[in-house]
Coordinates of C-alpha atoms and ligand atoms in Angstrom, one line a residue:
M1 CA 191.0 116.5 11.6
W2 CA 189.9 120.0 12.6
A3 CA 187.8 118.9 15.4
R4 CA 190.5 116.5 17.1
S5 CA 193.3 119.0 16.9
C6 CA 194.0 121.5 19.8
F7 CA 193.1 125.0 19.7
L8 CA 196.8 126.1 19.1
T9 CA 197.1 123.7 16.3
R10 CA 194.1 125.0 14.9
L11 CA 194.8 128.6 15.3
V12 CA 198.1 128.1 13.4
A13 CA 196.4 126.0 10.6
S14 CA 193.7 129.1 10.2
S15 CA 196.4 131.7 10.5
V16 CA 198.6 130.1 7.6
K17 CA 195.7 130.4 5.3
I18 CA 194.5 134.0 6.7
S19 CA 198.2 135.3 6.0
E20 CA 198.1 134.0 2.8
T21 CA 194.8 135.5 1.7
A22 CA 195.9 139.0 3.2
G23 CA 199.1 138.5 1.1
G24 CA 196.7 138.3 -1.9
V25 CA 194.8 141.5 -0.8
I26 CA 198.1 143.5 -0.5
K27 CA 199.2 142.1 -3.8
E28 CA 195.9 143.5 -5.3
I29 CA 196.1 146.9 -3.8
L30 CA 200.2 147.3 -5.0
C31 CA 198.9 146.1 -8.7
G32 CA 196.1 148.7 -8.2
G33 CA 198.7 151.6 -7.7
E34 CA 196.4 153.4 -5.2
L35 CA 198.5 153.2 -2.1
K36 CA 197.0 156.2 -0.4
I37 CA 200.0 156.7 2.1
V38 CA 199.7 158.3 5.5
D39 CA 202.8 159.0 7.9
K40 CA 201.5 157.9 11.2
G41 CA 204.5 159.7 12.8
G42 CA 204.3 162.8 11.4
N43 CA 206.6 164.4 14.0
G44 CA 209.8 164.9 12.3
K45 CA 211.3 161.4 13.2
P46 CA 211.8 158.9 10.5
A47 CA 208.8 158.2 8.6
D48 CA 206.4 155.7 9.9
L49 CA 204.2 155.0 6.8
Q50 CA 200.9 153.3 6.2
T51 CA 199.3 152.4 3.0
E52 CA 196.0 150.9 1.9
A53 CA 197.5 147.7 1.8
D54 CA 198.4 147.7 5.4
R55 CA 194.8 148.6 6.3
A56 CA 193.0 146.1 4.4
A57 CA 195.4 143.2 5.2
Q58 CA 195.0 144.0 8.8
Y59 CA 191.1 144.1 8.2
C60 CA 191.3 140.6 6.6
I61 CA 193.3 139.2 9.3
V62 CA 191.5 140.6 12.3
R63 CA 188.1 139.8 10.8
S64 CA 189.1 136.2 9.7
L65 CA 190.4 135.2 13.0
H66 CA 187.5 136.5 14.9
K67 CA 185.0 134.8 12.5
V68 CA 186.8 131.2 12.9
F69 CA 187.6 131.5 16.7
G70 CA 185.0 134.2 18.2
D71 CA 185.4 137.4 19.6
N72 CA 187.2 136.1 22.7
L73 CA 190.7 136.5 21.1
T74 CA 192.9 139.1 22.1
I75 CA 194.6 140.6 18.8
I76 CA 197.0 143.5 18.8
G77 CA 197.3 144.7 15.1
E78 CA 200.0 147.6 14.1
E79 CA 197.4 149.6 12.4
D80 CA 194.8 151.8 14.4
V81 CA 192.8 152.4 11.1
T82 CA 191.6 149.6 8.9
S83 CA 190.1 149.3 5.5
Y84 CA 187.2 147.1 4.3
T85 CA 188.0 144.3 2.4
P86 CA 185.4 141.3 1.4
K87 CA 188.2 138.8 1.8
I88 CA 187.5 136.8 4.8
E89 CA 189.2 133.4 5.0
E90 CA 187.7 130.4 7.1
S91 CA 189.6 127.6 5.8
Y92 CA 192.9 126.1 7.2
C93 CA 196.3 124.4 6.2
A94 CA 195.8 120.6 6.4
K95 CA 199.7 120.1 6.9
V96 CA 199.5 122.1 10.1
L97 CA 196.8 120.0 11.4
S98 CA 198.4 116.6 10.3
L99 CA 201.4 117.4 12.9
D100 CA 198.8 117.9 15.8
E101 CA 200.1 115.1 17.6
R102 CA 203.3 116.6 17.8
C103 CA 202.3 119.9 19.7
P104 CA 203.8 119.5 23.5
A105 CA 201.4 118.5 26.3
D106 CA 202.0 121.8 28.1
L107 CA 200.5 123.7 24.9
R108 CA 197.5 121.4 24.3
G109 CA 195.4 122.9 26.8
I110 CA 195.7 126.4 25.6
K111 CA 192.2 128.2 25.2
P112 CA 191.2 131.2 23.0
E113 CA 191.2 133.5 25.9
D114 CA 194.9 132.4 26.8
V115 CA 196.6 134.1 23.8
V116 CA 197.7 137.3 22.7
I117 CA 198.0 137.7 18.8
W118 CA 200.5 140.1 17.4
V119 CA 199.8 141.1 13.9
D120 CA 201.9 143.2 11.5
P121 CA 199.7 142.9 8.5
L122 CA 202.3 144.2 6.0
D123 CA 206.2 144.3 7.2
G124 CA 208.3 146.3 4.9
T125 CA 205.8 149.4 3.9
V126 CA 208.7 152.0 3.8
E127 CA 210.6 149.9 1.3
I128 CA 207.6 149.8 -1.1
A129 CA 206.4 153.1 -0.4
N130 CA 209.5 154.9 -1.1
A131 CA 210.5 152.4 -4.0
A132 CA 210.9 154.1 -7.4
K133 CA 210.3 151.0 -9.1
K134 CA 208.6 147.9 -7.6
T135 CA 211.2 145.5 -8.7
P136 CA 211.2 141.7 -7.6
A137 CA 213.8 142.5 -5.1
V138 CA 211.9 145.3 -3.4
L139 CA 208.8 143.4 -3.3
A140 CA 210.5 140.4 -1.6
Q141 CA 210.8 142.6 1.4
V142 CA 207.0 142.3 2.2
T143 CA 206.2 140.0 4.8
V144 CA 202.8 139.3 6.9
L145 CA 203.5 138.5 10.5
I146 CA 201.1 136.8 13.0
G147 CA 202.7 135.9 16.2
I148 CA 201.0 133.9 19.1
A149 CA 202.0 134.6 22.7
Y150 CA 201.1 132.7 25.6
K151 CA 202.2 133.9 29.4
G152 CA 204.1 136.3 27.7
R153 CA 206.2 134.3 25.2
P154 CA 205.8 133.4 21.7
V155 CA 204.6 129.8 21.3
A156 CA 203.8 130.2 17.5
G157 CA 204.5 132.3 14.4
I158 CA 203.7 132.7 10.8
I159 CA 205.8 134.6 8.2
H160 CA 204.1 134.9 4.7
Q161 CA 206.2 136.2 2.0
P162 CA 203.7 137.0 -1.0
Y163 CA 206.4 137.8 -3.4
Y164 CA 208.6 134.9 -3.7
E165 CA 210.1 134.7 -7.2
G166 CA 208.9 131.8 -9.2
H167 CA 206.1 131.1 -6.6
E168 CA 202.8 132.5 -7.8
T169 CA 201.4 132.5 -4.2
G170 CA 204.7 133.6 -2.3
R171 CA 205.7 131.2 0.4
T172 CA 204.6 130.9 4.1
V173 CA 207.1 129.8 7.1
W174 CA 205.3 128.7 10.2
A175 CA 206.3 127.4 13.9
I176 CA 204.7 125.8 16.8
N177 CA 207.1 125.5 19.8
G178 CA 208.0 121.8 20.0
V179 CA 207.0 121.1 16.7
G180 CA 209.5 123.0 14.7
T181 CA 209.6 125.4 11.7
Y182 CA 208.2 124.6 8.5
G183 CA 207.5 126.1 5.0
M184 CA 211.1 126.3 3.9
D185 CA 214.4 124.4 4.0
Y186 CA 216.2 126.6 6.1
V187 CA 220.0 126.6 6.6
K188 CA 220.9 124.0 9.4
A189 CA 224.8 124.0 9.6
D190 CA 227.7 126.3 9.1
N191 CA 228.4 126.1 5.3
K192 CA 229.8 129.6 4.9
Q193 CA 233.2 131.2 4.8
Q194 CA 231.7 134.5 5.2
K195 CA 229.2 135.7 8.1
V196 CA 226.6 137.8 6.5
V197 CA 224.7 140.1 8.7
V198 CA 221.4 141.6 7.9
T199 CA 220.4 145.0 9.2
T200 CA 218.0 147.9 8.6
R201 CA 217.8 149.7 5.4
S202 CA 215.6 152.4 6.5
H203 CA 215.9 153.0 10.1
G204 CA 219.9 153.3 10.3
T205 CA 221.6 155.1 13.3
S206 CA 224.8 155.7 14.5
S207 CA 224.3 153.0 17.1
V208 CA 223.5 150.5 14.5
D209 CA 226.6 151.2 12.6
A210 CA 228.7 151.0 15.7
A211 CA 227.4 147.7 16.7
L212 CA 228.1 146.3 12.9
D213 CA 231.7 147.7 13.6
A214 CA 232.1 146.1 16.6
L215 CA 230.7 142.8 15.3
N216 CA 232.9 143.1 11.8
K217 CA 236.2 143.5 14.0
K218 CA 235.6 140.6 15.7
G219 CA 234.9 138.4 12.6
L220 CA 231.3 138.1 13.0
A221 CA 230.2 140.4 10.4
D222 CA 232.2 140.0 7.0
Q223 CA 229.4 141.5 5.0
V224 CA 226.8 143.8 5.9
V225 CA 223.4 143.4 3.9
R226 CA 220.8 146.2 4.3
V227 CA 217.2 145.0 3.8
G228 CA 213.8 146.2 4.8
G229 CA 211.5 144.4 7.1
A230 CA 211.8 142.4 10.2
G231 CA 209.9 139.4 8.6
Y232 CA 212.2 139.7 5.5
K233 CA 215.5 139.8 7.6
V234 CA 214.5 136.6 9.5
M235 CA 214.0 134.8 6.2
R236 CA 217.2 135.8 5.2
V237 CA 218.7 134.4 8.3
L238 CA 217.0 131.2 7.7
E239 CA 218.5 131.3 4.3
G240 CA 222.0 131.4 5.5
A241 CA 222.8 134.9 7.1
A242 CA 224.3 134.5 10.2
A243 CA 222.6 137.0 12.1
Y244 CA 220.0 140.1 12.2
V245 CA 221.2 143.2 14.2
F246 CA 219.2 146.1 14.8
A247 CA 221.0 148.1 17.7
S248 CA 218.4 151.0 17.6
Q249 CA 214.7 151.4 19.0
G250 CA 211.8 151.6 16.7
C251 CA 211.1 147.7 15.8
K252 CA 207.7 146.7 17.8
K253 CA 206.1 143.7 19.2
W254 CA 204.3 142.8 16.1
D255 CA 207.5 142.9 14.2
T256 CA 209.2 140.3 16.5
A257 CA 206.8 137.9 17.8
A258 CA 206.2 135.6 14.7
C259 CA 209.9 136.1 13.8
E260 CA 211.0 134.8 17.3
A261 CA 208.6 131.9 17.1
V262 CA 210.0 130.8 13.6
I263 CA 213.5 131.6 14.4
E264 CA 213.4 129.5 17.7
G265 CA 211.9 126.7 16.0
S266 CA 214.7 126.3 13.6
G267 CA 217.4 126.4 16.3
G268 CA 218.3 130.2 16.4
R269 CA 217.5 132.8 18.9
L270 CA 215.9 136.1 19.3
T271 CA 216.6 138.7 22.4
D272 CA 217.3 142.4 22.3
I273 CA 220.9 143.3 22.1
S274 CA 221.6 142.8 25.7
G275 CA 220.4 139.3 25.7
R276 CA 217.0 140.0 27.4
M277 CA 213.8 138.1 26.2
L278 CA 211.1 139.9 25.0
N279 CA 207.8 140.1 26.5
Y280 CA 204.7 139.7 24.7
D281 CA 201.9 140.0 27.2
K282 CA 198.7 142.2 26.5
G283 CA 199.7 145.8 27.7
V284 CA 203.3 145.6 27.4
Q285 CA 205.5 148.5 25.9
L286 CA 205.1 148.0 22.5
N287 CA 208.5 149.3 21.3
N288 CA 211.5 146.8 21.4
S289 CA 213.5 149.8 23.1
G290 CA 216.5 147.4 23.7
G291 CA 217.1 146.6 20.3
V292 CA 216.9 143.1 18.5
L293 CA 219.4 140.6 17.8
V294 CA 218.5 137.5 15.8
T295 CA 221.0 134.5 15.3
S296 CA 221.1 131.3 13.1
C297 CA 221.3 128.0 14.5
W298 CA 224.9 127.5 13.2
V299 CA 226.2 130.6 15.1
D300 CA 226.9 131.4 18.9
H301 CA 224.3 134.0 20.2
Q302 CA 226.2 134.6 23.2
E303 CA 229.3 135.4 21.1
Y304 CA 227.4 138.0 19.2
L305 CA 225.7 139.4 22.3
G306 CA 229.6 139.4 24.2
S307 CA 230.8 141.5 20.9
I308 CA 228.4 144.5 21.1
P309 CA 230.0 147.0 23.2
Q310 CA 228.3 147.7 26.8
S311 CA 227.9 151.5 26.0
L312 CA 225.5 150.6 23.1
K313 CA 223.6 148.2 25.4
D314 CA 223.5 151.2 28.2
G315 CA 222.0 153.2 25.5
L316 CA 219.2 150.7 24.8
P317 CA 217.6 150.2 28.0
E318 CA 214.9 147.5 28.1
F319 CA 212.3 150.0 29.1
Q320 CA 211.6 153.1 27.2
A321 CA 211.8 156.4 29.0
K322 CA 208.3 158.0 29.0
N323 CA 208.2 161.7 27.3
Ligands
AMP1 P1 213.8 147.7 9.4 O1 214.6 147.0 9.9 O2 214.1 149.3 9.3 O3 213.2 147.4 8.0 O4 212.7 147.6 10.6 C1 211.7 146.8 11.1 C2 210.5 146.8 11.6 O5 210.7 147.9 12.7 C3 209.7 147.8 10.6 O6 208.4 147.4 10.6 C4 209.9 148.9 10.8 O7 208.9 149.8 10.6 C5 209.9 149.1 12.4 N1 210.9 150.1 12.5 C6 212.3 150.1 13.0 N2 212.9 151.4 13.2 C7 211.7 152.2 13.6 C8 211.5 153.5 13.6 N3 212.7 154.2 13.9 N4 210.5 154.1 13.3 C9 209.1 153.3 12.9 N5 209.3 152.1 12.6 C10 210.6 151.2 13.0
MG2 MG1 206.9 146.0 10.7
MG3 MG1 203.5 146.7 9.1

C-alpha cells in the first residue's frame, strides 16, 4: 500500500503516527513534572512559554519526518530549541493509505521538495504551564499540529489531541483536500439553538472583546467559551461550536495550517477577520496579523465576517508593521 500511494498520502499517513508518538512524548514529560519552562518573549508582552515537552515533541516530529522522507523536506517548527528524545516514528496509519485513490489528481504529483510543513509540536502550552492543577479539562487543550502547504495553501493537516477522556491514546483528526476530514464524527448540520463561539483564554484584548460583542448583538455569538489552543478551539468547532473568533495578533502560521486543512475538509472555513486567505509559503510572515476567523460548515462565514466592525479590521492589517 505504501509504495503504491502518492507522496501526499504517504506524508499524511506517516504524520498521523508521528503526531501520536509526539503526543506520547508530551504525556511522559507532563507526567514526570519537570517542565523546565522558558519565556520565549521576555519583553513585557503576554508570556510566550515553552516547556521541555514542546522541545522534545518538535525533535520527535522533525527527526521522524526527515528519517522517513529524507532531508529534502522543508519543515518550519515553532521551537528554535529542541530536546533529544529517542522516540522516532517510522510507521504509518493504514487507514490514510487505504484512501489514497481519493486523493485528487492535482495533488498526486506533489513531491517532497514542493511542500512546506508547519509544525506546532504542542499547542496550548500556556494553559498547561499556568494551570494550578492538570485536570482533564486543562489537558484536553493540548494538541499536536502538523500542517502541509503546497503553493502557499494548506492541502492536508493533522490535529492530534493526546488527552481525550476515556481514550488512552487520545484522538487524531486528519484531512487531505478533496478527500475529507477523518478521525471524528464532526457536526454537519445546524442542530443548535444557541450559537457558541470559542475564543482565546490567555491572549484576550479589547479588540477580541469588541468583535465578540458585535457578533453577540447580531445573534451570532449567544455564548462565548474561552479555551486555550488553536487546535483545541478547532476541535470544539468540529464538535458543534459555531465559530472560533480571534480578533487580535499573535496566532502564528503553525497554529493555523493544520487547522485550516481540517476545518476546510469538514466544510467549514478559516480566514483572517477581514476574509483574507492565509499564505503558508516558506518565508512568509509568521504572525497571522489579520486575526483568525474559523466557522463551522453549518454557519455562514460571510455573515460572521460582515458582522465584525470595519474599525477592528482596519486595526488588524494583513501585514505586520516592522518595528
Ligand atoms: P490562544 O487562543 O490564546 O490559545 O492562542 C492560540 C495560539 O496562538 C497559541 O499557540 C498561542 O500561543 C498563540 N498566540 C495567540 N496570541 C498570542 C500572543 N499574543 N503571543 C504569543 N502567542 C500567541
Ligand atoms: Mg500554538
Ligand atoms: Mg506550541
